């Protein structure tokens, strides 16, 4: 009888760990404390990955509006410097009409504050080891690009990307205003799916041929 006791315990633990891992992924909670910590620094406590939209709505001091093919957005009027909070939904959920029961797949904070890009890069780098990965997204065609620098947590437990306007395009969409996004995501970084845009794993300068 005792010979079967240890294998049974090991099997039980394995099943429990597997079930917890599956639950976390299905619930959209597979993000590290470092990722959640970056969000909490700039937003209300209820703005977190994996939360239901209704939970975020209860803590954001601004109306949430559903935008098809994207998710829910709010325009906070506070001193954080964040001009827009975007609750990005999964590919399946964002094609519907939007529901307060939807889980938040990623969160994007948008700002046009002065020196926001440098400030965010320094702040995020202090929470993650190593240099960021570099990439570029094309928005609305091939004539407008945004620089991407992101950190991913080992084990596919989420990450944070800082995305800013690329200055090498023939025309700058926002003129003198530099728009910067901080994107927090759960799970594995998956290029364009994660960033909701056409993505290339090279700098924007390389992508447009400014540098080899």
Coordinates of N, CA and C in Angstrom, one line a residue:
X1 N 0.8 -1.2 0.0 CA 0.0 0.0 0.0 C 0.9 1.2 0.0
X2 N 1.9 1.3 0.9 CA 2.8 2.5 1.0 C 3.5 2.7 -0.3
X3 N 3.8 1.7 -1.1 CA 4.6 1.8 -2.4 C 3.8 2.8 -3.3
X4 N 2.5 2.8 -3.2 CA 1.8 3.7 -4.2 C 1.5 5.0 -3.6
X5 N 1.9 5.3 -2.3 CA 1.5 6.5 -1.7 C 2.3 7.7 -2.3
X6 N 3.6 7.6 -2.4 CA 4.5 8.7 -3.0 C 4.1 9.0 -4.4
X7 N 4.0 8.0 -5.3 CA 3.6 8.4 -6.7 C 2.2 9.1 -6.7
X8 N 1.3 8.7 -5.9 CA 0.0 9.3 -5.9 C 0.1 10.8 -5.5
X9 N 1.0 11.1 -4.5 CA 1.1 12.4 -4.0 C 1.8 13.3 -5.1
X10 N 2.8 12.7 -5.8 CA 3.5 13.4 -6.9 C 2.5 13.7 -8.0
X11 N 1.7 12.7 -8.3 CA 0.7 12.9 -9.4 C -0.3 14.0 -9.0
X12 N -0.7 13.9 -7.8 CA -1.7 14.9 -7.3 C -1.2 16.3 -7.4
X13 N 0.1 16.5 -7.0 CA 0.7 17.8 -7.0 C 0.9 18.3 -8.5
X14 N 1.3 17.4 -9.4 CA 1.4 17.7 -10.8 C 0.1 18.2 -11.4
X15 N -1.0 17.5 -11.1 CA -2.3 17.9 -11.6 C -2.7 19.2 -11.0
X16 N -2.4 19.5 -9.8 CA -2.8 20.7 -9.2 C -2.0 21.9 -9.8
X17 N -0.7 21.7 -10.0 CA 0.1 22.7 -10.6 C -0.4 23.0 -12.1
X18 N -0.7 21.9 -12.8 CA -1.1 22.0 -14.2 C -2.5 22.7 -14.2
X19 N -3.4 22.4 -13.3 CA -4.7 23.1 -13.3 C -4.5 24.6 -13.0
X20 N -3.7 24.9 -12.0 CA -3.4 26.3 -11.7 C -2.9 27.1 -12.9
X21 N -1.9 26.5 -13.6 CA -1.3 27.1 -14.7 C -2.3 27.3 -15.8
X22 N -3.2 26.3 -16.1 CA -4.2 26.5 -17.1 C -5.2 27.5 -16.7
X23 N -5.6 27.6 -15.4 CA -6.5 28.6 -15.0 C -5.9 30.0 -15.2
X24 N -4.7 30.2 -14.8 CA -4.0 31.5 -14.9 C -4.0 31.9 -16.4
X25 N -3.7 31.0 -17.3 CA -3.7 31.4 -18.7 C -5.1 31.7 -19.3
X26 N -6.0 30.9 -18.9 CA -7.4 31.1 -19.4 C -8.0 32.4 -18.8
X27 N -7.6 32.7 -17.6 CA -8.1 33.9 -17.0 C -7.3 35.2 -17.3
X28 N -6.2 35.0 -18.1 CA -5.4 36.2 -18.4 C -4.6 36.7 -17.3
X29 N -4.2 35.9 -16.3 CA -3.5 36.3 -15.1 C -2.0 36.0 -15.2
X30 N -1.6 35.5 -16.3 CA -0.2 35.1 -16.4 C 0.8 36.2 -16.6
X31 N 0.9 37.1 -15.6 CA 1.8 38.3 -15.7 C 2.5 38.4 -14.4
X32 N 3.7 38.7 -14.4 CA 4.5 38.8 -13.2 C 4.2 40.0 -12.3
X33 N 4.7 40.0 -11.1 CA 4.5 41.1 -10.2 C 5.2 42.4 -10.8
X34 N 6.3 42.2 -11.5 CA 7.0 43.3 -12.1 C 6.2 44.0 -13.1
X35 N 5.5 43.3 -13.9 CA 4.6 43.8 -14.9 C 3.4 44.6 -14.3
X36 N 2.8 43.9 -13.3 CA 1.7 44.6 -12.6 C 2.1 45.8 -11.9
X37 N 3.4 45.7 -11.4 CA 3.9 46.9 -10.6 C 4.1 48.1 -11.5
X38 N 4.5 47.9 -12.7 CA 4.6 49.1 -13.6 C 3.3 49.7 -13.8
X39 N 2.2 48.9 -14.0 CA 0.9 49.5 -14.2 C 0.4 50.2 -13.0
X40 N 0.6 49.7 -11.8 CA 0.1 50.3 -10.6 C 0.8 51.6 -10.3
X41 N 2.0 51.8 -10.8 CA 2.8 53.0 -10.6 C 2.1 54.2 -11.3
X42 N 1.4 53.9 -12.4 CA 0.8 55.0 -13.3 C -0.7 55.0 -13.3
X43 N -1.3 54.0 -12.7 CA -2.8 53.9 -12.7 C -3.4 53.5 -11.4
X44 N -4.7 53.4 -11.4 CA -5.4 53.0 -10.2 C -5.2 51.5 -9.9
X45 N -5.3 51.1 -8.7 CA -5.0 49.7 -8.3 C -5.9 48.7 -9.1
X46 N -7.1 49.0 -9.5 CA -7.9 48.1 -10.2 C -7.6 47.9 -11.7
X47 N -6.7 48.7 -12.2 CA -6.3 48.6 -13.6 C -5.2 47.5 -13.7
X48 N -5.5 46.3 -13.9 CA -4.6 45.2 -13.9 C -4.9 44.2 -15.0
X49 N -3.9 43.5 -15.5 CA -4.1 42.5 -16.5 C -4.9 41.3 -15.9
X50 N -5.8 40.8 -16.7 CA -6.6 39.7 -16.3 C -7.9 40.1 -15.6
X51 N -8.0 41.4 -15.2 CA -9.2 41.9 -14.6 C -10.4 41.9 -15.5
X52 N -11.6 41.8 -15.0 CA -12.8 42.0 -15.8 C -12.9 43.5 -16.1
X53 N -13.5 43.8 -17.2 CA -13.7 45.2 -17.5 C -14.5 45.9 -16.4
X54 N -15.5 45.3 -15.8 CA -16.3 45.9 -14.8 C -15.5 46.2 -13.6
X55 N -14.4 45.4 -13.3 CA -13.6 45.7 -12.2 C -12.7 47.0 -12.4
X56 N -12.3 47.2 -13.6 CA -11.5 48.4 -14.0 C -12.5 49.6 -14.0
X57 N -13.7 49.4 -14.5 CA -14.6 50.5 -14.6 C -14.9 51.1 -13.2
X58 N -14.9 50.2 -12.2 CA -15.2 50.6 -10.8 C -14.1 51.5 -10.2
X59 N -12.9 51.5 -10.7 CA -11.8 52.2 -10.1 C -11.2 53.3 -11.0
X60 N -11.5 53.3 -12.3 CA -11.1 54.4 -13.2 C -12.0 55.6 -13.1
X61 N -11.5 56.7 -12.8 CA -12.3 57.9 -12.6 C -12.5 58.6 -14.0
X62 N -13.0 57.9 -14.9 CA -13.3 58.4 -16.2 C -14.2 57.4 -16.9
X63 N -15.1 57.8 -17.8 CA -16.0 56.9 -18.5 C -15.2 55.9 -19.4
X64 N -15.6 54.7 -19.5 CA -15.0 53.7 -20.4 C -15.9 53.6 -21.6
X65 N -15.3 53.7 -22.8 CA -16.0 53.6 -24.0 C -15.5 52.4 -24.9
X66 N -16.4 51.6 -25.4 CA -16.0 50.5 -26.2 C -15.7 51.0 -27.6
X67 N -14.5 50.5 -28.2 CA -14.1 50.8 -29.5 C -13.9 49.5 -30.3
X68 N -14.7 49.3 -31.3 CA -14.6 48.0 -32.1 C -13.2 47.7 -32.5
X69 N -12.9 46.4 -32.5 CA -11.6 45.9 -33.0 C -10.4 46.4 -32.1
X70 N -10.7 46.9 -30.9 CA -9.7 47.4 -30.0 C -10.0 46.9 -28.6
X71 N -11.0 47.5 -28.0 CA -11.3 47.3 -26.6 C -12.0 48.5 -26.0
X72 N -11.7 48.8 -24.7 CA -12.3 49.9 -24.0 C -11.3 51.0 -23.8
X73 N -11.7 52.2 -23.9 CA -10.8 53.3 -23.6 C -11.4 54.3 -22.6
X74 N -10.5 55.0 -21.9 CA -10.9 56.0 -20.9 C -9.9 57.1 -21.1
X75 N -10.4 58.4 -20.8 CA -9.5 59.5 -20.9 C -9.5 60.2 -19.5
X76 N -8.5 59.7 -18.6 CA -8.5 60.2 -17.3 C -8.1 61.7 -17.2
X77 N -8.7 62.4 -16.3 CA -8.4 63.8 -16.1 C -7.7 63.9 -14.7
X78 N -6.4 63.5 -14.7 CA -5.7 63.6 -13.4 C -4.3 64.1 -13.7
X79 N -3.4 64.0 -12.7 CA -2.1 64.5 -12.8 C -1.0 63.5 -13.1
X80 N -1.5 62.3 -13.5 CA -0.5 61.2 -13.8 C 0.2 61.4 -15.1
X81 N -0.3 62.3 -16.0 CA 0.3 62.5 -17.3 C -0.2 61.5 -18.3
X82 N -1.0 60.6 -17.9 CA -1.6 59.6 -18.8 C -2.8 60.2 -19.5
X83 N -2.8 60.4 -20.8 CA -4.0 61.0 -21.5 C -5.1 60.0 -21.9
X84 N -4.7 58.7 -22.0 CA -5.6 57.7 -22.4 C -5.2 56.3 -21.8
X85 N -6.2 55.6 -21.3 CA -6.0 54.2 -20.9 C -6.8 53.3 -21.8
X86 N -6.1 52.4 -22.4 CA -6.8 51.4 -23.3 C -6.7 50.0 -22.7
X87 N -7.9 49.5 -22.6 CA -8.1 48.1 -22.1 C -8.2 47.2 -23.4
X88 N -7.1 46.6 -23.8 CA -7.1 45.8 -25.0 C -7.6 44.4 -24.7
X89 N -8.5 43.9 -25.6 CA -9.1 42.6 -25.4 C -8.5 41.6 -26.4
X90 N -8.9 40.3 -26.1 CA -8.4 39.3 -27.0 C -9.0 39.4 -28.4
X91 N -8.4 38.7 -29.3 CA -8.9 38.8 -30.7 C -10.4 38.5 -30.8
X92 N -10.8 37.5 -30.0 CA -12.2 37.0 -30.1 C -13.1 38.1 -29.4
X93 N -12.8 38.6 -28.3 CA -13.6 39.5 -27.5 C -13.8 40.9 -28.2
X94 N -12.7 41.3 -28.9 CA -12.8 42.7 -29.4 C -13.6 42.7 -30.7
X95 N -13.9 41.6 -31.3 CA -14.8 41.5 -32.5 C -16.2 41.6 -32.1
X96 N -16.5 41.5 -30.8 CA -17.9 41.5 -30.4 C -18.3 43.0 -30.1
X97 N -19.4 43.1 -29.3 CA -19.9 44.5 -29.0 C -19.3 45.0 -27.7
X98 N -18.5 44.2 -27.1 CA -17.9 44.7 -25.8 C -18.8 44.4 -24.6
X99 N -18.2 43.7 -23.6 CA -19.0 43.3 -22.5 C -18.2 43.6 -21.2
X100 N -18.9 44.0 -20.1 CA -18.2 44.2 -18.9 C -17.6 43.0 -18.3
X101 N -18.0 41.8 -18.8 CA -17.4 40.6 -18.3 C -16.2 40.1 -19.0
X102 N -15.8 40.9 -20.1 CA -14.6 40.5 -20.8 C -13.3 40.7 -20.0
X103 N -12.4 39.9 -20.2 CA -11.1 40.0 -19.4 C -10.1 40.9 -20.2
X104 N -9.3 41.6 -19.5 CA -8.3 42.5 -20.1 C -7.1 41.7 -20.5
X105 N -6.8 41.7 -21.8 CA -5.7 40.9 -22.4 C -4.4 41.7 -22.3
X106 N -4.5 43.0 -22.5 CA -3.3 43.9 -22.4 C -3.8 45.3 -22.0
X107 N -2.9 46.1 -21.5 CA -3.3 47.5 -21.1 C -2.2 48.4 -21.7
X108 N -2.8 49.5 -22.4 CA -1.9 50.5 -23.0 C -2.2 51.8 -22.4
X109 N -1.1 52.5 -21.9 CA -1.2 53.8 -21.4 C -0.6 54.8 -22.4
X110 N -1.3 55.8 -22.8 CA -0.9 56.7 -23.8 C -0.6 58.1 -23.2
X111 N 0.5 58.7 -23.6 CA 0.8 60.0 -23.0 C 1.6 60.9 -24.1
X112 N 1.5 62.2 -24.0 CA 2.2 63.1 -24.8 C 3.0 64.0 -23.9
X113 N 3.2 63.6 -22.7 CA 4.0 64.4 -21.8 C 5.4 64.6 -22.2
X114 N 6.0 65.7 -21.9 CA 7.4 66.0 -22.3 C 8.4 65.0 -21.8
X115 N 9.3 64.5 -22.6 CA 10.3 63.6 -22.3 C 9.7 62.3 -21.7
X116 N 8.5 61.9 -22.1 CA 7.9 60.7 -21.6 C 8.6 59.5 -22.0
X117 N 9.1 59.4 -23.3 CA 9.8 58.2 -23.7 C 11.0 57.9 -22.9
X118 N 11.9 58.9 -22.7 CA 13.1 58.7 -21.8 C 12.7 58.3 -20.4
X119 N 11.7 59.0 -19.9 CA 11.3 58.8 -18.5 C 10.8 57.3 -18.3
X120 N 10.0 56.9 -19.2 CA 9.4 55.5 -19.1 C 10.5 54.5 -19.3
X121 N 11.4 54.7 -20.3 CA 12.4 53.7 -20.5 C 13.3 53.5 -19.3
X122 N 13.6 54.6 -18.6 CA 14.4 54.5 -17.4 C 13.6 53.8 -16.3
X123 N 12.4 54.2 -16.1 CA 11.5 53.6 -15.1 C 11.3 52.1 -15.3
X124 N 11.0 51.7 -16.5 CA 10.8 50.3 -16.8 C 12.1 49.5 -16.7
X125 N 13.2 50.0 -17.2 CA 14.5 49.3 -17.1 C 14.9 49.0 -15.7
X126 N 14.4 49.8 -14.7 CA 14.8 49.6 -13.3 C 14.1 48.4 -12.7
X127 N 13.1 47.9 -13.4 CA 12.3 46.8 -12.9 C 12.6 45.4 -13.6
X128 N 13.4 45.5 -14.7 CA 13.6 44.3 -15.5 C 15.1 44.2 -15.7
X129 N 15.7 43.0 -15.6 CA 17.1 42.9 -15.9 C 17.4 42.9 -17.4
X130 N 18.6 43.4 -17.8 CA 19.1 43.3 -19.1 C 18.5 44.4 -20.0
X131 N 19.1 44.5 -21.2 CA 18.7 45.5 -22.2 C 17.3 45.1 -22.8
X132 N 16.6 46.1 -23.3 CA 15.3 45.7 -23.9 C 15.5 45.2 -25.3
X133 N 14.6 44.4 -25.8 CA 14.5 44.0 -27.2 C 14.1 45.2 -28.0
X134 N 14.5 45.3 -29.3 CA 14.2 46.4 -30.1 C 13.4 46.0 -31.3
X135 N 12.4 46.7 -31.7 CA 11.6 46.4 -32.9 C 10.9 47.6 -33.4
X136 N 10.0 47.4 -34.4 CA 9.4 48.5 -35.0 C 8.0 48.1 -35.5
X137 N 7.0 48.9 -35.4 CA 5.7 48.6 -35.9 C 5.3 49.6 -37.0
X138 N 4.6 49.1 -38.0 CA 4.0 50.0 -39.0 C 2.6 50.2 -38.8
X139 N 2.2 51.5 -38.8 CA 0.8 51.8 -38.5 C 0.1 52.5 -39.6
X140 N -1.0 52.0 -40.1 CA -1.7 52.7 -41.2 C -1.0 52.7 -42.5
X141 N -0.2 51.6 -42.8 CA 0.5 51.6 -44.0 C 2.0 51.6 -43.7
X142 N 2.8 51.8 -44.8 CA 4.3 51.7 -44.6 C 4.9 53.1 -44.4
X143 N 4.2 54.1 -44.3 CA 4.8 55.5 -44.2 C 4.8 56.0 -42.8
X144 N 4.3 55.2 -41.8 CA 4.3 55.7 -40.4 C 4.7 54.6 -39.5
X145 N 5.8 54.8 -38.8 CA 6.4 53.8 -37.9 C 6.5 54.3 -36.5
X146 N 6.5 53.3 -35.6 CA 6.8 53.6 -34.2 C 7.8 52.6 -33.6
X147 N 8.7 53.2 -32.9 CA 9.8 52.4 -32.3 C 9.3 51.6 -31.1
X148 N 9.8 50.4 -31.0 CA 9.4 49.5 -29.9 C 10.6 49.0 -29.1
X149 N 10.5 49.2 -27.8 CA 11.5 48.6 -26.9 C 10.8 47.8 -25.8
X150 N 11.0 46.5 -25.7 CA 10.2 45.8 -24.7 C 11.1 44.8 -23.9
X151 N 10.6 44.6 -22.7 CA 11.2 43.6 -21.8 C 10.2 42.5 -21.6
X152 N 10.6 41.2 -21.7 CA 9.8 40.1 -21.4 C 10.3 39.3 -20.2
X153 N 9.3 38.9 -19.4 CA 9.7 38.2 -18.2 C 10.0 36.7 -18.6
X154 N 11.1 36.1 -18.0 CA 11.4 34.7 -18.3 C 10.2 33.8 -18.0
X155 N 10.0 32.8 -18.8 CA 8.9 31.9 -18.5 C 7.6 32.3 -19.1
X156 N 7.6 33.3 -20.0 CA 6.4 33.8 -20.7 C 5.4 34.3 -19.7
X157 N 5.9 35.1 -18.7 CA 5.0 35.6 -17.7 C 4.7 37.1 -17.9
X158 N 4.6 37.5 -19.2 CA 4.3 38.9 -19.5 C 5.5 39.8 -19.8
X159 N 5.2 41.0 -20.0 CA 6.2 42.0 -20.2 C 5.7 43.4 -20.4
X160 N 6.6 44.3 -20.7 CA 6.2 45.7 -20.9 C 7.0 46.3 -22.1
X161 N 6.2 47.0 -22.9 CA 6.9 47.6 -24.1 C 6.7 49.2 -24.0
X162 N 7.7 49.9 -24.4 CA 7.6 51.3 -24.5 C 7.6 51.6 -26.0
X163 N 6.6 52.3 -26.5 CA 6.4 52.5 -28.0 C 6.4 54.0 -28.2
X164 N 7.2 54.5 -29.1 CA 7.2 56.0 -29.4 C 7.3 56.2 -30.9
X165 N 6.9 57.4 -31.3 CA 7.0 57.8 -32.7 C 8.4 57.8 -33.2
X166 N 8.5 57.3 -34.4 CA 9.9 57.3 -35.1 C 10.1 58.6 -35.9
X167 N 11.2 59.2 -35.6 CA 11.5 60.5 -36.2 C 12.1 60.5 -37.6
X168 N 12.3 59.3 -38.2 CA 12.9 59.2 -39.5 C 11.9 59.1 -40.7
X169 N 10.6 59.1 -40.4 CA 9.6 59.1 -41.5 C 9.6 60.4 -42.2
X170 N 9.2 60.4 -43.5 CA 9.2 61.7 -44.3 C 8.2 62.7 -43.6
X171 N 7.2 62.3 -43.1 CA 6.3 63.2 -42.4 C 5.9 62.6 -41.0
X172 N 5.9 63.5 -40.0 CA 5.5 63.1 -38.7 C 4.1 63.3 -38.4
X173 N 3.4 62.2 -38.0 CA 1.9 62.3 -37.9 C 1.5 63.4 -36.9
X174 N 2.2 63.5 -35.8 CA 1.8 64.4 -34.7 C 2.6 65.7 -34.7
X175 N 3.4 66.0 -35.7 CA 4.1 67.3 -35.7 C 5.1 67.3 -34.5
X176 N 5.0 68.4 -33.8 CA 5.9 68.6 -32.6 C 5.6 67.7 -31.4
X177 N 4.4 67.1 -31.4 CA 4.0 66.3 -30.3 C 4.4 64.9 -30.5
X178 N 5.1 64.4 -29.5 CA 5.6 63.0 -29.5 C 4.6 62.1 -28.6
X179 N 4.0 61.2 -29.2 CA 3.0 60.3 -28.5 C 3.7 59.0 -28.1
X180 N 3.6 58.7 -26.9 CA 4.3 57.5 -26.3 C 3.3 56.6 -25.7
X181 N 3.5 55.3 -25.8 CA 2.6 54.3 -25.2 C 3.5 53.4 -24.3
X182 N 2.9 53.0 -23.2 CA 3.4 52.0 -22.4 C 2.4 50.8 -22.4
X183 N 2.9 49.7 -23.0 CA 2.0 48.5 -23.2 C 2.4 47.4 -22.2
X184 N 1.5 47.0 -21.4 CA 1.7 45.9 -20.5 C 0.9 44.7 -21.0
X185 N 1.6 43.5 -21.1 CA 0.9 42.4 -21.7 C 1.2 41.1 -20.8
X186 N 0.3 40.2 -20.9 CA 0.4 38.9 -20.2 C 0.9 37.8 -21.1
X187 N 1.5 36.8 -20.6 CA 1.9 35.6 -21.4 C 3.1 35.9 -22.3
X188 N 3.2 35.2 -23.4 CA 4.4 35.3 -24.3 C 4.3 36.5 -25.2
X189 N 5.4 37.2 -25.4 CA 5.4 38.2 -26.4 C 5.3 37.6 -27.8
X190 N 4.3 38.1 -28.6 CA 4.0 37.4 -29.8 C 3.9 38.5 -31.0
X191 N 4.9 39.4 -31.0 CA 5.0 40.3 -32.1 C 3.8 41.2 -32.4
X192 N 3.3 41.0 -33.6 CA 2.1 41.8 -34.0 C 0.9 41.5 -33.2
X193 N 0.7 40.3 -32.8 CA -0.5 40.0 -32.0 C -0.5 40.8 -30.7
X194 N 0.6 40.8 -30.1 CA 0.8 41.5 -28.8 C 0.6 43.0 -29.0
X195 N 1.2 43.5 -30.0 CA 1.3 45.0 -30.2 C 0.1 45.5 -31.0
X196 N -0.7 44.6 -31.6 CA -1.9 45.0 -32.4 C -1.5 45.9 -33.6
X197 N -0.4 45.5 -34.2 CA 0.1 46.2 -35.4 C 1.1 45.3 -36.1
X198 N 1.4 45.7 -37.3 CA 2.4 45.0 -38.1 C 3.8 45.2 -37.5
X199 N 4.5 44.1 -37.1 CA 5.7 44.2 -36.3 C 6.9 43.6 -37.1
X200 N 8.0 44.3 -36.9 CA 9.3 43.7 -37.4 C 10.3 43.7 -36.3
X201 N 11.1 42.7 -36.2 CA 12.1 42.5 -35.1 C 13.4 43.2 -35.5
X202 N 13.3 44.5 -35.9 CA 14.5 45.3 -36.2 C 14.1 46.7 -35.9
X203 N 15.1 47.6 -35.8 CA 14.9 49.0 -35.5 C 14.1 49.6 -36.7
X204 N 13.4 50.7 -36.4 CA 12.7 51.4 -37.5 C 13.7 52.0 -38.5
X205 N 14.9 52.4 -38.1 CA 15.9 52.9 -39.0 C 16.3 51.8 -40.0
X206 N 16.5 50.6 -39.5 CA 16.8 49.5 -40.3 C 15.6 49.1 -41.3
X207 N 14.4 49.2 -40.7 CA 13.3 48.8 -41.5 C 13.0 49.7 -42.7
X208 N 13.3 51.0 -42.5 CA 13.0 52.0 -43.6 C 14.3 52.2 -44.4
X209 N 15.4 51.6 -44.1 CA 16.6 51.6 -44.9 C 17.6 52.8 -44.6
X210 N 17.4 53.5 -43.5 CA 18.3 54.5 -43.1 C 19.6 54.0 -42.7
X211 N 19.6 52.9 -42.0 CA 20.9 52.2 -41.7 C 20.8 50.8 -42.1
X212 N 21.9 50.1 -42.4 CA 21.9 48.7 -42.9 C 21.5 47.8 -41.8

